[in-house]
Amino acid sequence: DAEITQSPRHKITETGRQVTLACHQTWNHNNMFWYRQDLGHGLRLIHYSYGVQDTNKGEVSDGYSVSRSNTEDLPLTLESAASSQTSVYFCASSEGQLAKNIQYFGAGTRLSVL
Amino acid sequence: ILNVEQSPQSLHVQEGDSTNFTCSFPSSNFYALHWYRWETAKSPEALFVMTLNGDEKKKGRISATLNTKEGYSYLYIKGSQPEDSATYLCASLTGANNLFFGTGTRLTVIP
């Protein structure tokens, strides 16, 4: 069965370190998204991609970057981790050209920055 | 940034009761409205995507309506069951092609 997987599921890191969270989907979806989820906020969009070599900034992109070298993967990199980036991160994908189609979410990565 | 609001924030109902909650969103540049169901320790799962004013969608005991002119959507659950306990998220898509999520309504169904 097609799926979307995130790794690691849990990560503890120190302030200032570079961290990369992996997202891999086997649906062959064009669109991939990264969100963060914090208490008192809905899911907030960090970055998204509508295809290979395409990346776009979302609502809360500062301190994060993504790259899309193939259809299946959209790794999220925290350039220099900050305590404010302690959060739960969700990756999602959807088919088609636009974000109107339903999104399929991964299980999430819980990141703690100490 | 789009202001998507959901009410109530949380809700407790007895098993068998019917319930509904609201998602409000800016009506300008509307493109689509998503509803997701999010159980604790799992990932959000899509319920509906609605695009047209007056749309009604149904999935089992769950249904949703959409009013794009006034900027709201209702989610209804008929005869709530304990397995319906979850957080229900709505998200609005504007012409900018980004989904903006509300903070969700947390539903607890008491057996």
PDB file of C-alpha atoms in Angstrom:
ATOM      1  CA  ASP A   1       0.000   0.000   0.000  1.00  0.00           C
ATOM      2  CA  ALA A   2       1.137   3.542  -0.743  1.00  0.00           C
ATOM      3  CA  GLU A   3       2.110   5.553   2.303  1.00  0.00           C
ATOM      4  CA  ILE A   4       3.896   8.570   3.663  1.00  0.00           C
ATOM      5  CA  THR A   5       6.569   8.034   6.297  1.00  0.00           C
ATOM      6  CA  GLN A   6       8.480  10.426   8.490  1.00  0.00           C
ATOM      7  CA  SER A   7      11.719   9.810  10.290  1.00  0.00           C
ATOM      8  CA  PRO A   8      12.802  10.004  12.958  1.00  0.00           C
ATOM      9  CA  ARG A   9       9.611   9.872  15.048  1.00  0.00           C
ATOM     10  CA  HIS A  10      11.348  11.557  17.959  1.00  0.00           C
ATOM     11  CA  LYS A  11      14.461  13.718  18.009  1.00  0.00           C
ATOM     12  CA  ILE A  12      16.275  15.613  20.723  1.00  0.00           C
ATOM     13  CA  THR A  13      18.930  18.079  19.663  1.00  0.00           C
ATOM     14  CA  GLU A  14      20.854  21.035  20.997  1.00  0.00           C
ATOM     15  CA  THR A  15      20.499  24.697  20.160  1.00  0.00           C
ATOM     16  CA  GLY A  16      22.576  25.661  17.130  1.00  0.00           C
ATOM     17  CA  ARG A  17      22.791  22.214  15.562  1.00  0.00           C
ATOM     18  CA  GLN A  18      21.587  21.488  12.056  1.00  0.00           C
ATOM     19  CA  VAL A  19      18.764  18.958  11.972  1.00  0.00           C
ATOM     20  CA  THR A  20      17.095  17.257   9.023  1.00  0.00           C
ATOM     21  CA  LEU A  21      13.707  15.594   9.201  1.00  0.00           C
ATOM     22  CA  ALA A  22      12.863  13.109   6.473  1.00  0.00           C
ATOM     23  CA  CYS A  23       9.588  12.682   4.621  1.00  0.00           C
ATOM     24  CA  HIS A  24       9.052   9.969   2.022  1.00  0.00           C
ATOM     25  CA  GLN A  25       5.861   9.190   0.107  1.00  0.00           C
ATOM     26  CA  THR A  26       5.135   6.352  -2.278  1.00  0.00           C
ATOM     27  CA  TRP A  27       1.959   7.751  -3.861  1.00  0.00           C
ATOM     28  CA  ASN A  28       3.873   9.560  -6.585  1.00  0.00           C
ATOM     29  CA  HIS A  29       2.139  12.773  -5.506  1.00  0.00           C
ATOM     30  CA  ASN A  30       3.296  16.034  -7.001  1.00  0.00           C
ATOM     31  CA  ASN A  31       2.559  18.106  -3.922  1.00  0.00           C
ATOM     32  CA  MET A  32       4.314  17.829  -0.581  1.00  0.00           C
ATOM     33  CA  PHE A  33       3.987  19.993   2.526  1.00  0.00           C
ATOM     34  CA  TRP A  34       5.620  20.498   5.905  1.00  0.00           C
ATOM     35  CA  TYR A  35       3.617  21.754   8.883  1.00  0.00           C
ATOM     36  CA  ARG A  36       4.358  22.360  12.515  1.00  0.00           C
ATOM     37  CA  GLN A  37       1.809  21.915  15.259  1.00  0.00           C
ATOM     38  CA  ASP A  38       1.992  23.845  18.523  1.00  0.00           C
ATOM     39  CA  LEU A  39      -0.374  24.225  21.432  1.00  0.00           C
ATOM     40  CA  GLY A  40      -2.886  26.983  20.739  1.00  0.00           C
ATOM     41  CA  HIS A  41      -2.155  27.022  17.026  1.00  0.00           C
ATOM     42  CA  GLY A  42      -3.528  25.067  14.148  1.00  0.00           C
ATOM     43  CA  LEU A  43      -1.204  23.301  11.786  1.00  0.00           C
ATOM     44  CA  ARG A  44       1.008  25.986  10.284  1.00  0.00           C
ATOM     45  CA  LEU A  45       2.614  25.635   6.897  1.00  0.00           C
ATOM     46  CA  ILE A  46       6.408  25.822   6.825  1.00  0.00           C
ATOM     47  CA  HIS A  47       7.323  24.990   3.236  1.00  0.00           C
ATOM     48  CA  TYR A  48       5.684  23.259   0.322  1.00  0.00           C
ATOM     49  CA  SER A  49       6.555  21.874  -3.084  1.00  0.00           C
ATOM     50  CA  TYR A  50       4.442  21.324  -6.183  1.00  0.00           C
ATOM     51  CA  GLY A  51       7.004  19.179  -7.948  1.00  0.00           C
ATOM     52  CA  VAL A  52      10.654  18.311  -8.417  1.00  0.00           C
ATOM     53  CA  GLN A  53      12.916  21.347  -8.057  1.00  0.00           C
ATOM     54  CA  ASP A  54       9.964  23.452  -6.878  1.00  0.00           C
ATOM     55  CA  THR A  55       9.947  24.806  -3.313  1.00  0.00           C
ATOM     56  CA  ASN A  56       7.932  27.605  -1.720  1.00  0.00           C
ATOM     57  CA  LYS A  57       7.830  29.338   1.624  1.00  0.00           C
ATOM     58  CA  GLY A  58       4.820  28.979   3.841  1.00  0.00           C
ATOM     59  CA  GLU A  59       3.527  30.959   6.771  1.00  0.00           C
ATOM     60  CA  VAL A  60       6.394  30.140   9.190  1.00  0.00           C
ATOM     61  CA  SER A  61       9.426  29.442   7.009  1.00  0.00           C
ATOM     62  CA  ASP A  62      12.133  31.390   8.865  1.00  0.00           C
ATOM     63  CA  GLY A  63      14.909  29.071  10.032  1.00  0.00           C
ATOM     64  CA  TYR A  64      13.805  26.180   7.810  1.00  0.00           C
ATOM     65  CA  SER A  65      14.683  25.018   4.327  1.00  0.00           C
ATOM     66  CA  VAL A  66      13.581  22.212   2.015  1.00  0.00           C
ATOM     67  CA  SER A  67      14.787  20.679  -1.214  1.00  0.00           C
ATOM     68  CA  ARG A  68      12.949  18.519  -3.742  1.00  0.00           C
ATOM     69  CA  SER A  69      15.334  16.451  -5.843  1.00  0.00           C
ATOM     70  CA  ASN A  70      12.836  13.674  -6.577  1.00  0.00           C
ATOM     71  CA  THR A  71       9.099  13.061  -6.364  1.00  0.00           C
ATOM     72  CA  GLU A  72       9.188  10.880  -3.268  1.00  0.00           C
ATOM     73  CA  ASP A  73      11.149  12.989  -0.767  1.00  0.00           C
ATOM     74  CA  LEU A  74      10.931  16.417   0.823  1.00  0.00           C
ATOM     75  CA  PRO A  75      13.469  16.682   3.668  1.00  0.00           C
ATOM     76  CA  LEU A  76      13.057  19.588   6.082  1.00  0.00           C
ATOM     77  CA  THR A  77      16.259  21.150   7.435  1.00  0.00           C
ATOM     78  CA  LEU A  78      16.576  23.358  10.467  1.00  0.00           C
ATOM     79  CA  GLU A  79      19.719  25.318   9.696  1.00  0.00           C
ATOM     80  CA  SER A  80      20.548  26.201  13.313  1.00  0.00           C
ATOM     81  CA  ALA A  81      18.011  24.747  15.699  1.00  0.00           C
ATOM     82  CA  ALA A  82      16.408  27.103  18.212  1.00  0.00           C
ATOM     83  CA  SER A  83      14.291  26.317  21.263  1.00  0.00           C
ATOM     84  CA  SER A  84      11.358  28.013  19.515  1.00  0.00           C
ATOM     85  CA  GLN A  85      11.480  25.207  16.971  1.00  0.00           C
ATOM     86  CA  THR A  86      10.541  22.600  19.552  1.00  0.00           C
ATOM     87  CA  SER A  87       7.342  21.285  18.034  1.00  0.00           C
ATOM     88  CA  VAL A  88       5.639  18.379  16.331  1.00  0.00           C
ATOM     89  CA  TYR A  89       6.275  18.355  12.603  1.00  0.00           C
ATOM     90  CA  PHE A  90       3.938  16.804  10.052  1.00  0.00           C
ATOM     91  CA  CYS A  91       4.623  16.074   6.445  1.00  0.00           C
ATOM     92  CA  ALA A  92       1.768  15.707   3.968  1.00  0.00           C
ATOM     93  CA  SER A  93       1.283  15.021   0.286  1.00  0.00           C
ATOM     94  CA  SER A  94      -1.505  15.426  -2.238  1.00  0.00           C
ATOM     95  CA  GLU A  95      -2.052  14.637  -5.885  1.00  0.00           C
ATOM     96  CA  GLY A  96      -2.863  16.988  -8.708  1.00  0.00           C
ATOM     97  CA  GLN A  97      -1.733  20.450  -9.575  1.00  0.00           C
ATOM     98  CA  LEU A  98      -3.130  22.431  -6.686  1.00  0.00           C
ATOM     99  CA  ALA A  99      -3.484  22.172  -2.941  1.00  0.00           C
ATOM    100  CA  LYS A 100      -7.266  21.774  -3.159  1.00  0.00           C
ATOM    101  CA  ASN A 101      -6.973  18.005  -3.107  1.00  0.00           C
ATOM    102  CA  ILE A 102      -7.044  16.126   0.168  1.00  0.00           C
ATOM    103  CA  GLN A 103      -3.749  15.820   1.951  1.00  0.00           C
ATOM    104  CA  TYR A 104      -2.349  12.592   3.362  1.00  0.00           C
ATOM    105  CA  PHE A 105      -0.351  13.098   6.521  1.00  0.00           C
ATOM    106  CA  GLY A 106       2.587  11.272   7.991  1.00  0.00           C
ATOM    107  CA  ALA A 107       2.673  10.194  11.623  1.00  0.00           C
ATOM    108  CA  GLY A 108       4.675  13.228  12.736  1.00  0.00           C
ATOM    109  CA  THR A 109       8.109  13.902  14.203  1.00  0.00           C
ATOM    110  CA  ARG A 110       8.374  15.250  17.715  1.00  0.00           C
ATOM    111  CA  LEU A 111      11.421  17.511  17.921  1.00  0.00           C
ATOM    112  CA  SER A 112      12.853  18.893  21.139  1.00  0.00           C
ATOM    113  CA  VAL A 113      15.559  21.551  20.975  1.00  0.00           C
ATOM    114  CA  LEU A 114      17.393  21.921  24.292  1.00  0.00           C
TER     115      LEU A 114
ATOM    116  CA  ILE B   1      -2.140  34.636   6.674  1.00  0.00           C
ATOM    117  CA  LEU B   2      -5.764  33.591   6.764  1.00  0.00           C
ATOM    118  CA  ASN B   3      -7.871  33.670   9.924  1.00  0.00           C
ATOM    119  CA  VAL B   4      -9.703  30.363  10.192  1.00  0.00           C
ATOM    120  CA  GLU B   5     -11.688  29.980  13.378  1.00  0.00           C
ATOM    121  CA  GLN B   6     -13.385  26.944  14.816  1.00  0.00           C
ATOM    122  CA  SER B   7     -15.945  26.776  17.568  1.00  0.00           C
ATOM    123  CA  PRO B   8     -16.345  25.457  20.096  1.00  0.00           C
ATOM    124  CA  GLN B   9     -12.769  24.626  21.097  1.00  0.00           C
ATOM    125  CA  SER B  10     -13.957  21.517  22.898  1.00  0.00           C
ATOM    126  CA  LEU B  11     -17.184  19.642  23.313  1.00  0.00           C
ATOM    127  CA  HIS B  12     -18.392  16.767  25.473  1.00  0.00           C
ATOM    128  CA  VAL B  13     -21.494  14.881  24.382  1.00  0.00           C
ATOM    129  CA  GLN B  14     -23.247  11.714  25.498  1.00  0.00           C
ATOM    130  CA  GLU B  15     -23.181   8.654  23.297  1.00  0.00           C
ATOM    131  CA  GLY B  16     -26.142   8.808  20.923  1.00  0.00           C
ATOM    132  CA  ASP B  17     -26.379  12.598  20.909  1.00  0.00           C
ATOM    133  CA  SER B  18     -26.066  14.491  17.666  1.00  0.00           C
ATOM    134  CA  THR B  19     -23.714  17.436  17.542  1.00  0.00           C
ATOM    135  CA  ASN B  20     -22.318  20.068  15.244  1.00  0.00           C
ATOM    136  CA  PHE B  21     -19.501  22.556  15.135  1.00  0.00           C
ATOM    137  CA  THR B  22     -18.490  25.535  13.067  1.00  0.00           C
ATOM    138  CA  CYS B  23     -15.598  26.621  10.891  1.00  0.00           C
ATOM    139  CA  SER B  24     -15.416  30.302   9.895  1.00  0.00           C
ATOM    140  CA  PHE B  25     -13.119  31.582   7.182  1.00  0.00           C
ATOM    141  CA  PRO B  26     -12.686  34.725   5.068  1.00  0.00           C
ATOM    142  CA  SER B  27     -15.028  34.508   2.107  1.00  0.00           C
ATOM    143  CA  SER B  28     -12.828  36.494  -0.301  1.00  0.00           C
ATOM    144  CA  ASN B  29     -10.617  34.510  -2.712  1.00  0.00           C
ATOM    145  CA  PHE B  30     -12.153  31.276  -1.472  1.00  0.00           C
ATOM    146  CA  TYR B  31     -11.041  28.149  -3.278  1.00  0.00           C
ATOM    147  CA  ALA B  32     -11.770  25.112  -1.095  1.00  0.00           C
ATOM    148  CA  LEU B  33     -12.567  24.036   2.444  1.00  0.00           C
ATOM    149  CA  HIS B  34     -11.107  20.878   3.969  1.00  0.00           C
ATOM    150  CA  TRP B  35     -12.288  18.914   7.002  1.00  0.00           C
ATOM    151  CA  TYR B  36      -9.947  16.480   8.754  1.00  0.00           C
ATOM    152  CA  ARG B  37     -10.410  14.116  11.666  1.00  0.00           C
ATOM    153  CA  TRP B  38      -7.441  13.797  14.018  1.00  0.00           C
ATOM    154  CA  GLU B  39      -7.369  11.076  16.625  1.00  0.00           C
ATOM    155  CA  THR B  40      -4.899  11.297  19.479  1.00  0.00           C
ATOM    156  CA  ALA B  41      -1.491   9.809  18.623  1.00  0.00           C
ATOM    157  CA  LYS B  42      -2.444   9.444  14.954  1.00  0.00           C
ATOM    158  CA  SER B  43      -2.161  11.702  11.941  1.00  0.00           C
ATOM    159  CA  PRO B  44      -4.990  13.805  10.494  1.00  0.00           C
ATOM    160  CA  GLU B  45      -7.253  12.002   8.045  1.00  0.00           C
ATOM    161  CA  ALA B  46      -9.323  13.761   5.423  1.00  0.00           C
ATOM    162  CA  LEU B  47     -13.093  13.759   5.749  1.00  0.00           C
ATOM    163  CA  PHE B  48     -14.240  16.179   3.056  1.00  0.00           C
ATOM    164  CA  VAL B  49     -13.066  18.720   0.543  1.00  0.00           C
ATOM    165  CA  MET B  50     -15.759  21.201  -0.437  1.00  0.00           C
ATOM    166  CA  THR B  51     -15.525  23.828  -3.116  1.00  0.00           C
ATOM    167  CA  LEU B  52     -18.987  25.064  -4.109  1.00  0.00           C
ATOM    168  CA  ASN B  53     -21.362  27.295  -2.201  1.00  0.00           C
ATOM    169  CA  GLY B  54     -24.189  25.143  -0.899  1.00  0.00           C
ATOM    170  CA  ASP B  55     -22.114  21.957  -1.068  1.00  0.00           C
ATOM    171  CA  GLU B  56     -23.205  19.181   1.233  1.00  0.00           C
ATOM    172  CA  LYS B  57     -21.036  16.125   1.812  1.00  0.00           C
ATOM    173  CA  LYS B  58     -21.805  12.985   3.788  1.00  0.00           C
ATOM    174  CA  LYS B  59     -19.717  10.093   5.058  1.00  0.00           C
ATOM    175  CA  GLY B  60     -21.648   7.675   7.230  1.00  0.00           C
ATOM    176  CA  ARG B  61     -22.965   9.598  10.235  1.00  0.00           C
ATOM    177  CA  ILE B  62     -20.837  12.654   9.484  1.00  0.00           C
ATOM    178  CA  SER B  63     -21.926  15.397   7.132  1.00  0.00           C
ATOM    179  CA  ALA B  64     -20.818  18.923   6.281  1.00  0.00           C
ATOM    180  CA  THR B  65     -22.277  21.996   4.649  1.00  0.00           C
ATOM    181  CA  LEU B  66     -20.580  24.991   3.084  1.00  0.00           C
ATOM    182  CA  ASN B  67     -21.555  28.651   2.737  1.00  0.00           C
ATOM    183  CA  THR B  68     -18.847  30.473   0.820  1.00  0.00           C
ATOM    184  CA  LYS B  69     -20.697  33.791   0.639  1.00  0.00           C
ATOM    185  CA  GLU B  70     -20.808  34.226   4.402  1.00  0.00           C
ATOM    186  CA  GLY B  71     -17.657  32.202   5.076  1.00  0.00           C
ATOM    187  CA  TYR B  72     -18.671  29.259   7.229  1.00  0.00           C
ATOM    188  CA  SER B  73     -18.977  25.500   7.212  1.00  0.00           C
ATOM    189  CA  TYR B  74     -20.786  23.221   9.636  1.00  0.00           C
ATOM    190  CA  LEU B  75     -19.791  19.672  10.495  1.00  0.00           C
ATOM    191  CA  TYR B  76     -22.555  17.456  11.851  1.00  0.00           C
ATOM    192  CA  ILE B  77     -22.254  14.112  13.610  1.00  0.00           C
ATOM    193  CA  LYS B  78     -25.460  12.140  14.016  1.00  0.00           C
ATOM    194  CA  GLY B  79     -25.762   9.710  16.910  1.00  0.00           C
ATOM    195  CA  SER B  80     -22.246  10.250  18.290  1.00  0.00           C
ATOM    196  CA  GLN B  81     -20.258   7.163  19.251  1.00  0.00           C
ATOM    197  CA  PRO B  82     -17.170   6.923  21.482  1.00  0.00           C
ATOM    198  CA  GLU B  83     -15.046   6.203  18.396  1.00  0.00           C
ATOM    199  CA  ASP B  84     -15.999   9.649  17.072  1.00  0.00           C
ATOM    200  CA  SER B  85     -13.888  11.196  19.828  1.00  0.00           C
ATOM    201  CA  ALA B  86     -11.184  13.163  18.040  1.00  0.00           C
ATOM    202  CA  THR B  87     -10.160  16.664  17.085  1.00  0.00           C
ATOM    203  CA  TYR B  88     -11.892  17.923  13.959  1.00  0.00           C
ATOM    204  CA  LEU B  89      -9.854  20.366  11.910  1.00  0.00           C
ATOM    205  CA  CYS B  90     -10.991  22.591   9.118  1.00  0.00           C
ATOM    206  CA  ALA B  91      -8.682  24.332   6.672  1.00  0.00           C
ATOM    207  CA  SER B  92      -9.386  27.004   4.098  1.00  0.00           C
ATOM    208  CA  LEU B  93      -7.643  27.255   0.761  1.00  0.00           C
ATOM    209  CA  THR B  94      -7.387  30.644  -0.905  1.00  0.00           C
ATOM    210  CA  GLY B  95      -6.237  31.587  -4.355  1.00  0.00           C
ATOM    211  CA  ALA B  96      -2.695  31.554  -2.953  1.00  0.00           C
ATOM    212  CA  ASN B  97      -2.924  27.763  -2.862  1.00  0.00           C
ATOM    213  CA  ASN B  98      -1.995  27.452   0.777  1.00  0.00           C
ATOM    214  CA  LEU B  99      -4.147  25.684   3.321  1.00  0.00           C
ATOM    215  CA  PHE B 100      -4.727  27.600   6.533  1.00  0.00           C
ATOM    216  CA  PHE B 101      -5.886  25.440   9.414  1.00  0.00           C
ATOM    217  CA  GLY B 102      -8.085  26.308  12.348  1.00  0.00           C
ATOM    218  CA  THR B 103      -7.113  25.153  15.839  1.00  0.00           C
ATOM    219  CA  GLY B 104      -9.741  22.417  15.813  1.00  0.00           C
ATOM    220  CA  THR B 105     -12.731  21.301  17.853  1.00  0.00           C
ATOM    221  CA  ARG B 106     -11.918  18.542  20.302  1.00  0.00           C
ATOM    222  CA  LEU B 107     -14.898  16.195  20.623  1.00  0.00           C
ATOM    223  CA  THR B 108     -15.263  13.743  23.496  1.00  0.00           C
ATOM    224  CA  VAL B 109     -18.135  11.273  23.351  1.00  0.00           C
ATOM    225  CA  ILE B 110     -19.010   9.895  26.762  1.00  0.00           C
ATOM    226  CA  PRO B 111     -20.252   6.278  26.770  1.00  0.00           C
TER     227      PRO B 111
END
